[in-house]
Amino acid sequence: MVGLHILSGLENGQRKGIDLAEDLNVTRGGIYRAAQSLEQLGLITSQHAADNKKNRYYALTDDGQIIARIHDRMHHEMNDQLFATLEAQFSEADLATVLRFLQTVSGFKQDFGQGED
């Protein structure tokens, strides 16, 4: 799953591994391992920065672009189905209550320094 999200994260151009790790909330090692598999499959390329060998940049290949688009489309379809199901089964008042509950839990956790899980 990390690999698919890496592909989506590269759709707008080349990115550093550390930036992908921060955006995807994954360790740098997790990005590196998934990127190795993606590179072996020919879906991405990687290269070190000329001025800093610690920084590794990743970019999509043409095949990687295709898979990233399919992955994004899958997410959009899944979200559409989820929202349609929620609208069919719950009233706006029900959904507002759930939203208020989630915001309260999120705020409570942030007040205690736990951030989001």
mmCIF file of N, CA and C in Angstrom:
data_model
loop_
_atom_site.group_PDB
_atom_site.id
_atom_site.type_symbol
_atom_site.label_atom_id
_atom_site.label_comp_id
_atom_site.label_asym_id
_atom_site.label_seq_id
_atom_site.Cartn_x
_atom_site.Cartn_y
_atom_site.Cartn_z
ATOM 1 N N MET A 1 0.820 -1.197 0.000
ATOM 2 C CA MET A 1 0.000 0.000 0.000
ATOM 3 C C MET A 1 0.868 1.266 0.000
ATOM 4 N N VAL A 2 1.966 1.227 0.710
ATOM 5 C CA VAL A 2 2.861 2.394 0.733
ATOM 6 C C VAL A 2 3.326 2.702 -0.682
ATOM 7 N N GLY A 3 3.636 1.648 -1.431
ATOM 8 C CA GLY A 3 4.106 1.841 -2.797
ATOM 9 C C GLY A 3 3.098 2.592 -3.650
ATOM 10 N N LEU A 4 1.824 2.242 -3.538
ATOM 11 C CA LEU A 4 0.796 2.939 -4.321
ATOM 12 C C LEU A 4 0.696 4.400 -3.913
ATOM 13 N N HIS A 5 0.829 4.662 -2.626
ATOM 14 C CA HIS A 5 0.764 6.051 -2.171
ATOM 15 C C HIS A 5 2.012 6.834 -2.594
ATOM 16 N N ILE A 6 3.140 6.158 -2.668
ATOM 17 C CA ILE A 6 4.342 6.822 -3.194
ATOM 18 C C ILE A 6 4.097 7.232 -4.642
ATOM 19 N N LEU A 7 3.532 6.335 -5.428
ATOM 20 C CA LEU A 7 3.252 6.665 -6.832
ATOM 21 C C LEU A 7 2.361 7.904 -6.921
ATOM 22 N N SER A 8 1.313 7.944 -6.131
ATOM 23 C CA SER A 8 0.428 9.113 -6.143
ATOM 24 C C SER A 8 1.162 10.368 -5.686
ATOM 25 N N GLY A 9 2.065 10.199 -4.717
ATOM 26 C CA GLY A 9 2.827 11.339 -4.214
ATOM 27 C C GLY A 9 3.815 11.905 -5.214
ATOM 28 N N LEU A 10 4.113 11.142 -6.254
ATOM 29 C CA LEU A 10 5.078 11.584 -7.268
ATOM 30 C C LEU A 10 4.403 12.117 -8.535
ATOM 31 N N GLU A 11 3.083 12.156 -8.556
ATOM 32 C CA GLU A 11 2.387 12.565 -9.776
ATOM 33 C C GLU A 11 2.701 13.996 -10.216
ATOM 34 N N ASN A 12 3.031 14.847 -9.281
ATOM 35 C CA ASN A 12 3.321 16.239 -9.639
ATOM 36 C C ASN A 12 4.796 16.499 -9.871
ATOM 37 N N GLY A 13 5.591 15.431 -9.922
ATOM 38 C CA GLY A 13 7.008 15.605 -10.207
ATOM 39 C C GLY A 13 7.901 14.925 -9.196
ATOM 40 N N GLN A 14 9.173 15.026 -9.457
ATOM 41 C CA GLN A 14 10.223 14.413 -8.646
ATOM 42 C C GLN A 14 10.145 14.922 -7.208
ATOM 43 N N ARG A 15 10.400 14.013 -6.248
ATOM 44 C CA ARG A 15 10.366 14.396 -4.833
ATOM 45 C C ARG A 15 11.455 13.669 -4.066
ATOM 46 N N LYS A 16 11.873 14.272 -2.972
ATOM 47 C CA LYS A 16 12.838 13.632 -2.081
ATOM 48 C C LYS A 16 12.117 12.592 -1.227
ATOM 49 N N GLY A 17 12.848 11.525 -0.902
ATOM 50 C CA GLY A 17 12.292 10.470 -0.069
ATOM 51 C C GLY A 17 11.816 10.974 1.279
ATOM 52 N N ILE A 18 12.570 11.883 1.878
ATOM 53 C CA ILE A 18 12.191 12.398 3.193
ATOM 54 C C ILE A 18 10.870 13.183 3.122
ATOM 55 N N ASP A 19 10.650 13.869 2.011
ATOM 56 C CA ASP A 19 9.390 14.599 1.844
ATOM 57 C C ASP A 19 8.223 13.636 1.694
ATOM 58 N N LEU A 20 8.431 12.563 0.948
ATOM 59 C CA LEU A 20 7.393 11.536 0.821
ATOM 60 C C LEU A 20 7.102 10.917 2.183
ATOM 61 N N ALA A 21 8.144 10.632 2.952
ATOM 62 C CA ALA A 21 7.970 10.033 4.274
ATOM 63 C C ALA A 21 7.115 10.927 5.169
ATOM 64 N N GLU A 22 7.398 12.215 5.156
ATOM 65 C CA GLU A 22 6.622 13.146 5.983
ATOM 66 C C GLU A 22 5.178 13.227 5.510
ATOM 67 N N ASP A 23 4.974 13.326 4.215
ATOM 68 C CA ASP A 23 3.613 13.438 3.676
ATOM 69 C C ASP A 23 2.786 12.185 3.921
ATOM 70 N N LEU A 24 3.417 11.030 3.848
ATOM 71 C CA LEU A 24 2.699 9.763 3.984
ATOM 72 C C LEU A 24 2.721 9.210 5.402
ATOM 73 N N ASN A 25 3.410 9.922 6.301
ATOM 74 C CA ASN A 25 3.530 9.495 7.695
ATOM 75 C C ASN A 25 4.126 8.081 7.782
ATOM 76 N N VAL A 26 5.224 7.906 7.060
ATOM 77 C CA VAL A 26 5.942 6.627 6.987
ATOM 78 C C VAL A 26 7.406 6.935 7.289
ATOM 79 N N THR A 27 8.126 5.957 7.810
ATOM 80 C CA THR A 27 9.544 6.179 8.062
ATOM 81 C C THR A 27 10.306 6.300 6.743
ATOM 82 N N ARG A 28 11.478 6.924 6.805
ATOM 83 C CA ARG A 28 12.318 7.006 5.610
ATOM 84 C C ARG A 28 12.709 5.620 5.131
ATOM 85 N N GLY A 29 12.944 4.706 6.080
ATOM 86 C CA GLY A 29 13.267 3.335 5.722
ATOM 87 C C GLY A 29 12.108 2.658 4.996
ATOM 88 N N GLY A 30 10.892 2.946 5.431
ATOM 89 C CA GLY A 30 9.713 2.392 4.770
ATOM 90 C C GLY A 30 9.599 2.893 3.341
ATOM 91 N N ILE A 31 9.886 4.171 3.157
ATOM 92 C CA ILE A 31 9.865 4.748 1.808
ATOM 93 C C ILE A 31 10.942 4.092 0.962
ATOM 94 N N TYR A 32 12.139 3.962 1.526
ATOM 95 C CA TYR A 32 13.262 3.393 0.777
ATOM 96 C C TYR A 32 12.959 1.964 0.336
ATOM 97 N N ARG A 33 12.438 1.135 1.260
ATOM 98 C CA ARG A 33 12.138 -0.265 0.920
ATOM 99 C C ARG A 33 11.055 -0.356 -0.150
ATOM 100 N N ALA A 34 9.985 0.416 0.009
ATOM 101 C CA ALA A 34 8.909 0.387 -0.991
ATOM 102 C C ALA A 34 9.417 0.919 -2.330
ATOM 103 N N ALA A 35 10.229 1.959 -2.286
ATOM 104 C CA ALA A 35 10.766 2.550 -3.523
ATOM 105 C C ALA A 35 11.674 1.560 -4.253
ATOM 106 N N GLN A 36 12.425 0.762 -3.515
ATOM 107 C CA GLN A 36 13.271 -0.250 -4.162
ATOM 108 C C GLN A 36 12.412 -1.212 -4.975
ATOM 109 N N SER A 37 11.307 -1.655 -4.401
ATOM 110 C CA SER A 37 10.401 -2.569 -5.118
ATOM 111 C C SER A 37 9.796 -1.889 -6.333
ATOM 112 N N LEU A 38 9.375 -0.623 -6.158
ATOM 113 C CA LEU A 38 8.787 0.116 -7.279
ATOM 114 C C LEU A 38 9.801 0.304 -8.403
ATOM 115 N N GLU A 39 11.045 0.532 -8.020
ATOM 116 C CA GLU A 39 12.089 0.721 -9.028
ATOM 117 C C GLU A 39 12.363 -0.597 -9.773
ATOM 118 N N GLN A 40 12.374 -1.698 -9.055
ATOM 119 C CA GLN A 40 12.575 -3.006 -9.691
ATOM 120 C C GLN A 40 11.445 -3.324 -10.667
ATOM 121 N N LEU A 41 10.252 -2.837 -10.362
ATOM 122 C CA LEU A 41 9.092 -3.044 -11.246
ATOM 123 C C LEU A 41 9.064 -2.055 -12.415
ATOM 124 N N GLY A 42 9.992 -1.102 -12.401
ATOM 125 C CA GLY A 42 10.050 -0.117 -13.477
ATOM 126 C C GLY A 42 8.999 0.978 -13.368
ATOM 127 N N LEU A 43 8.500 1.216 -12.145
ATOM 128 C CA LEU A 43 7.459 2.229 -11.957
ATOM 129 C C LEU A 43 8.015 3.581 -11.525
ATOM 130 N N ILE A 44 9.221 3.582 -10.957
ATOM 131 C CA ILE A 44 9.880 4.830 -10.578
ATOM 132 C C ILE A 44 11.362 4.736 -10.911
ATOM 133 N N THR A 45 11.997 5.893 -10.905
ATOM 134 C CA THR A 45 13.448 5.982 -10.986
ATOM 135 C C THR A 45 13.926 6.700 -9.733
ATOM 136 N N SER A 46 15.190 6.512 -9.394
ATOM 137 C CA SER A 46 15.740 7.225 -8.245
ATOM 138 C C SER A 46 17.147 7.680 -8.573
ATOM 139 N N GLN A 47 17.529 8.758 -7.915
ATOM 140 C CA GLN A 47 18.897 9.252 -8.061
ATOM 141 C C GLN A 47 19.252 10.080 -6.839
ATOM 142 N N HIS A 48 20.535 10.101 -6.539
ATOM 143 C CA HIS A 48 21.018 10.925 -5.430
ATOM 144 C C HIS A 48 21.184 12.355 -5.922
ATOM 145 N N ALA A 49 20.989 13.288 -5.006
ATOM 146 C CA ALA A 49 21.245 14.690 -5.321
ATOM 147 C C ALA A 49 22.747 14.867 -5.531
ATOM 148 N N ALA A 50 23.105 15.676 -6.499
ATOM 149 C CA ALA A 50 24.524 15.893 -6.801
ATOM 150 C C ALA A 50 25.256 16.542 -5.628
ATOM 151 N N ASP A 51 24.570 17.421 -4.900
ATOM 152 C CA ASP A 51 25.215 18.175 -3.823
ATOM 153 C C ASP A 51 25.083 17.506 -2.452
ATOM 154 N N ASN A 52 24.247 16.446 -2.345
ATOM 155 C CA ASN A 52 24.047 15.805 -1.061
ATOM 156 C C ASN A 52 23.656 14.351 -1.289
ATOM 157 N N LYS A 53 24.561 13.442 -1.052
ATOM 158 C CA LYS A 53 24.325 12.022 -1.329
ATOM 159 C C LYS A 53 23.283 11.395 -0.401
ATOM 160 N N LYS A 54 22.953 12.085 0.700
ATOM 161 C CA LYS A 54 21.917 11.564 1.598
ATOM 162 C C LYS A 54 20.530 11.713 0.990
ATOM 163 N N ASN A 55 20.352 12.728 0.183
ATOM 164 C CA ASN A 55 19.039 12.969 -0.419
ATOM 165 C C ASN A 55 18.864 12.130 -1.672
ATOM 166 N N ARG A 56 17.802 11.344 -1.675
ATOM 167 C CA ARG A 56 17.476 10.523 -2.838
ATOM 168 C C ARG A 56 16.174 11.069 -3.417
ATOM 169 N N TYR A 57 16.201 11.314 -4.714
ATOM 170 C CA TYR A 57 15.034 11.828 -5.412
ATOM 171 C C TYR A 57 14.369 10.714 -6.200
ATOM 172 N N TYR A 58 13.043 10.707 -6.165
ATOM 173 C CA TYR A 58 12.264 9.697 -6.883
ATOM 174 C C TYR A 58 11.384 10.381 -7.913
ATOM 175 N N ALA A 59 11.163 9.694 -9.033
ATOM 176 C CA ALA A 59 10.286 10.206 -10.090
ATOM 177 C C ALA A 59 9.565 9.030 -10.733
ATOM 178 N N LEU A 60 8.384 9.294 -11.262
ATOM 179 C CA LEU A 60 7.595 8.259 -11.936
ATOM 180 C C LEU A 60 8.118 7.981 -13.334
ATOM 181 N N THR A 61 8.014 6.726 -13.731
ATOM 182 C CA THR A 61 8.215 6.370 -15.136
ATOM 183 C C THR A 61 6.843 6.482 -15.810
ATOM 184 N N ASP A 62 6.781 6.262 -17.091
ATOM 185 C CA ASP A 62 5.497 6.296 -17.790
ATOM 186 C C ASP A 62 4.545 5.242 -17.222
ATOM 187 N N ASP A 63 5.059 4.040 -16.965
ATOM 188 C CA ASP A 63 4.221 2.994 -16.372
ATOM 189 C C ASP A 63 3.770 3.381 -14.966
ATOM 190 N N GLY A 64 4.646 4.030 -14.215
ATOM 191 C CA GLY A 64 4.294 4.496 -12.875
ATOM 192 C C GLY A 64 3.169 5.520 -12.910
ATOM 193 N N GLN A 65 3.197 6.397 -13.927
ATOM 194 C CA GLN A 65 2.115 7.389 -14.093
ATOM 195 C C GLN A 65 0.778 6.689 -14.278
ATOM 196 N N ILE A 66 0.770 5.642 -15.086
ATOM 197 C CA ILE A 66 -0.471 4.913 -15.360
ATOM 198 C C ILE A 66 -1.013 4.292 -14.068
ATOM 199 N N ILE A 67 -0.151 3.624 -13.316
ATOM 200 C CA ILE A 67 -0.579 2.974 -12.070
ATOM 201 C C ILE A 67 -1.045 4.027 -11.058
ATOM 202 N N ALA A 68 -0.345 5.150 -10.982
ATOM 203 C CA ALA A 68 -0.735 6.215 -10.049
ATOM 204 C C ALA A 68 -2.134 6.736 -10.387
ATOM 205 N N ARG A 69 -2.425 6.923 -11.660
ATOM 206 C CA ARG A 69 -3.757 7.392 -12.064
ATOM 207 C C ARG A 69 -4.836 6.373 -11.708
ATOM 208 N N ILE A 70 -4.531 5.098 -11.933
ATOM 209 C CA ILE A 70 -5.494 4.040 -11.584
ATOM 210 C C ILE A 70 -5.741 4.040 -10.076
ATOM 211 N N HIS A 71 -4.678 4.169 -9.300
ATOM 212 C CA HIS A 71 -4.795 4.207 -7.847
ATOM 213 C C HIS A 71 -5.647 5.403 -7.404
ATOM 214 N N ASP A 72 -5.401 6.554 -7.986
ATOM 215 C CA ASP A 72 -6.190 7.740 -7.642
ATOM 216 C C ASP A 72 -7.658 7.554 -8.003
ATOM 217 N N ARG A 73 -7.899 6.990 -9.163
ATOM 218 C CA ARG A 73 -9.276 6.741 -9.598
ATOM 219 C C ARG A 73 -9.975 5.776 -8.633
ATOM 220 N N MET A 74 -9.244 4.760 -8.183
ATOM 221 C CA MET A 74 -9.793 3.808 -7.220
ATOM 222 C C MET A 74 -10.195 4.521 -5.926
ATOM 223 N N HIS A 75 -9.334 5.437 -5.449
ATOM 224 C CA HIS A 75 -9.651 6.197 -4.240
ATOM 225 C C HIS A 75 -10.891 7.063 -4.445
ATOM 226 N N HIS A 76 -10.992 7.717 -5.586
ATOM 227 C CA HIS A 76 -12.160 8.558 -5.856
ATOM 228 C C HIS A 76 -13.436 7.720 -5.878
ATOM 229 N N GLU A 77 -13.387 6.569 -6.520
ATOM 230 C CA GLU A 77 -14.559 5.696 -6.580
ATOM 231 C C GLU A 77 -14.941 5.185 -5.198
ATOM 232 N N MET A 78 -13.942 4.828 -4.406
ATOM 233 C CA MET A 78 -14.202 4.354 -3.057
ATOM 234 C C MET A 78 -14.847 5.462 -2.213
ATOM 235 N N ASN A 79 -14.318 6.684 -2.318
ATOM 236 C CA ASN A 79 -14.898 7.809 -1.584
ATOM 237 C C ASN A 79 -16.315 8.095 -2.044
ATOM 238 N N ASP A 80 -16.557 8.048 -3.351
ATOM 239 C CA ASP A 80 -17.907 8.268 -3.867
ATOM 240 C C ASP A 80 -18.875 7.242 -3.299
ATOM 241 N N GLN A 81 -18.456 5.977 -3.267
ATOM 242 C CA GLN A 81 -19.308 4.924 -2.724
ATOM 243 C C GLN A 81 -19.546 5.111 -1.232
ATOM 244 N N LEU A 82 -18.506 5.505 -0.517
ATOM 245 C CA LEU A 82 -18.646 5.743 0.919
ATOM 246 C C LEU A 82 -19.647 6.863 1.178
ATOM 247 N N PHE A 83 -19.495 7.985 0.481
ATOM 248 C CA PHE A 83 -20.406 9.110 0.698
ATOM 249 C C PHE A 83 -21.837 8.764 0.308
ATOM 250 N N ALA A 84 -22.008 8.015 -0.749
ATOM 251 C CA ALA A 84 -23.354 7.598 -1.152
ATOM 252 C C ALA A 84 -23.973 6.702 -0.083
ATOM 253 N N THR A 85 -23.181 5.801 0.482
ATOM 254 C CA THR A 85 -23.676 4.924 1.544
ATOM 255 C C THR A 85 -24.038 5.725 2.786
ATOM 256 N N LEU A 86 -23.171 6.659 3.163
ATOM 257 C CA LEU A 86 -23.447 7.488 4.341
ATOM 258 C C LEU A 86 -24.713 8.313 4.150
ATOM 259 N N GLU A 87 -24.866 8.917 2.983
ATOM 260 C CA GLU A 87 -26.051 9.726 2.703
ATOM 261 C C GLU A 87 -27.320 8.882 2.707
ATOM 262 N N ALA A 88 -27.212 7.625 2.257
ATOM 263 C CA ALA A 88 -28.387 6.752 2.208
ATOM 264 C C ALA A 88 -28.784 6.239 3.588
ATOM 265 N N GLN A 89 -27.825 6.071 4.477
ATOM 266 C CA GLN A 89 -28.105 5.433 5.755
ATOM 267 C C GLN A 89 -28.207 6.386 6.940
ATOM 268 N N PHE A 90 -27.700 7.614 6.775
ATOM 269 C CA PHE A 90 -27.686 8.538 7.905
ATOM 270 C C PHE A 90 -28.232 9.900 7.491
ATOM 271 N N SER A 91 -28.919 10.542 8.422
ATOM 272 C CA SER A 91 -29.428 11.895 8.155
ATOM 273 C C SER A 91 -28.293 12.894 8.318
ATOM 274 N N GLU A 92 -28.536 14.113 7.868
ATOM 275 C CA GLU A 92 -27.529 15.164 8.058
ATOM 276 C C GLU A 92 -27.265 15.403 9.534
ATOM 277 N N ALA A 93 -28.299 15.307 10.350
ATOM 278 C CA ALA A 93 -28.129 15.494 11.800
ATOM 279 C C ALA A 93 -27.245 14.388 12.381
ATOM 280 N N ASP A 94 -27.451 13.137 11.916
ATOM 281 C CA ASP A 94 -26.593 12.031 12.367
ATOM 282 C C ASP A 94 -25.142 12.302 12.011
ATOM 283 N N LEU A 95 -24.903 12.694 10.780
ATOM 284 C CA LEU A 95 -23.536 12.949 10.320
ATOM 285 C C LEU A 95 -22.906 14.124 11.055
ATOM 286 N N ALA A 96 -23.707 15.143 11.356
ATOM 287 C CA ALA A 96 -23.186 16.292 12.114
ATOM 288 C C ALA A 96 -22.763 15.854 13.513
ATOM 289 N N THR A 97 -23.523 14.955 14.122
ATOM 290 C CA THR A 97 -23.173 14.435 15.450
ATOM 291 C C THR A 97 -21.866 13.648 15.394
ATOM 292 N N VAL A 98 -21.720 12.802 14.392
ATOM 293 C CA VAL A 98 -20.490 12.023 14.235
ATOM 294 C C VAL A 98 -19.301 12.955 14.023
ATOM 295 N N LEU A 99 -19.472 13.963 13.185
ATOM 296 C CA LEU A 99 -18.388 14.923 12.935
ATOM 297 C C LEU A 99 -18.005 15.647 14.219
ATOM 298 N N ARG A 100 -18.975 16.091 14.985
ATOM 299 C CA ARG A 100 -18.703 16.788 16.248
ATOM 300 C C ARG A 100 -17.953 15.849 17.205
ATOM 301 N N PHE A 101 -18.352 14.585 17.243
ATOM 302 C CA PHE A 101 -17.685 13.589 18.083
ATOM 303 C C PHE A 101 -16.216 13.431 17.682
ATOM 304 N N LEU A 102 -15.965 13.260 16.374
ATOM 305 C CA LEU A 102 -14.592 13.074 15.895
ATOM 306 C C LEU A 102 -13.729 14.306 16.158
ATOM 307 N N GLN A 103 -14.294 15.480 15.995
ATOM 308 C CA GLN A 103 -13.552 16.706 16.277
ATOM 309 C C GLN A 103 -13.211 16.809 17.758
ATOM 310 N N THR A 104 -14.135 16.393 18.609
ATOM 311 C CA THR A 104 -13.894 16.419 20.053
ATOM 312 C C THR A 104 -12.770 15.456 20.421
ATOM 313 N N VAL A 105 -12.813 14.241 19.893
ATOM 314 C CA VAL A 105 -11.768 13.256 20.174
ATOM 315 C C VAL A 105 -10.422 13.758 19.663
ATOM 316 N N SER A 106 -10.395 14.303 18.456
ATOM 317 C CA SER A 106 -9.151 14.813 17.890
ATOM 318 C C SER A 106 -8.584 15.943 18.738
ATOM 319 N N GLY A 107 -9.430 16.859 19.149
ATOM 320 C CA GLY A 107 -8.988 17.974 19.986
ATOM 321 C C GLY A 107 -8.477 17.497 21.333
ATOM 322 N N PHE A 108 -9.147 16.518 21.902
ATOM 323 C CA PHE A 108 -8.741 15.953 23.186
ATOM 324 C C PHE A 108 -7.353 15.331 23.084
ATOM 325 N N LYS A 109 -7.125 14.549 22.022
ATOM 326 C CA LYS A 109 -5.825 13.903 21.849
ATOM 327 C C LYS A 109 -4.717 14.932 21.623
ATOM 328 N N GLN A 110 -5.023 15.976 20.869
ATOM 329 C CA GLN A 110 -4.005 16.999 20.609
ATOM 330 C C GLN A 110 -3.676 17.774 21.876
ATOM 331 N N ASP A 111 -4.673 17.990 22.735
ATOM 332 C CA ASP A 111 -4.426 18.690 24.012
ATOM 333 C C ASP A 111 -3.444 17.921 24.884
ATOM 334 N N PHE A 112 -3.416 16.610 24.726
ATOM 335 C CA PHE A 112 -2.514 15.785 25.519
ATOM 336 C C PHE A 112 -1.255 15.396 24.768
ATOM 337 N N GLY A 113 -0.998 16.063 23.619
ATOM 338 C CA GLY A 113 0.244 15.883 22.898
ATOM 339 C C GLY A 113 0.380 14.573 22.156
ATOM 340 N N GLN A 114 -0.738 13.878 21.925
ATOM 341 C CA GLN A 114 -0.629 12.606 21.232
ATOM 342 C C GLN A 114 -0.746 12.753 19.724
ATOM 343 N N GLY A 115 -1.180 13.894 19.238
ATOM 344 C CA GLY A 115 -1.348 14.068 17.803
ATOM 345 C C GLY A 115 -2.383 13.120 17.267
ATOM 346 N N GLU A 116 -2.242 12.785 15.988
ATOM 347 C CA GLU A 116 -3.200 11.886 15.356
ATOM 348 C C GLU A 116 -2.609 10.518 15.185
ATOM 349 N N ASP A 117 -3.429 9.489 15.379
ATOM 350 C CA ASP A 117 -3.000 8.100 15.162
ATOM 351 C C ASP A 117 -3.617 7.549 13.927
#
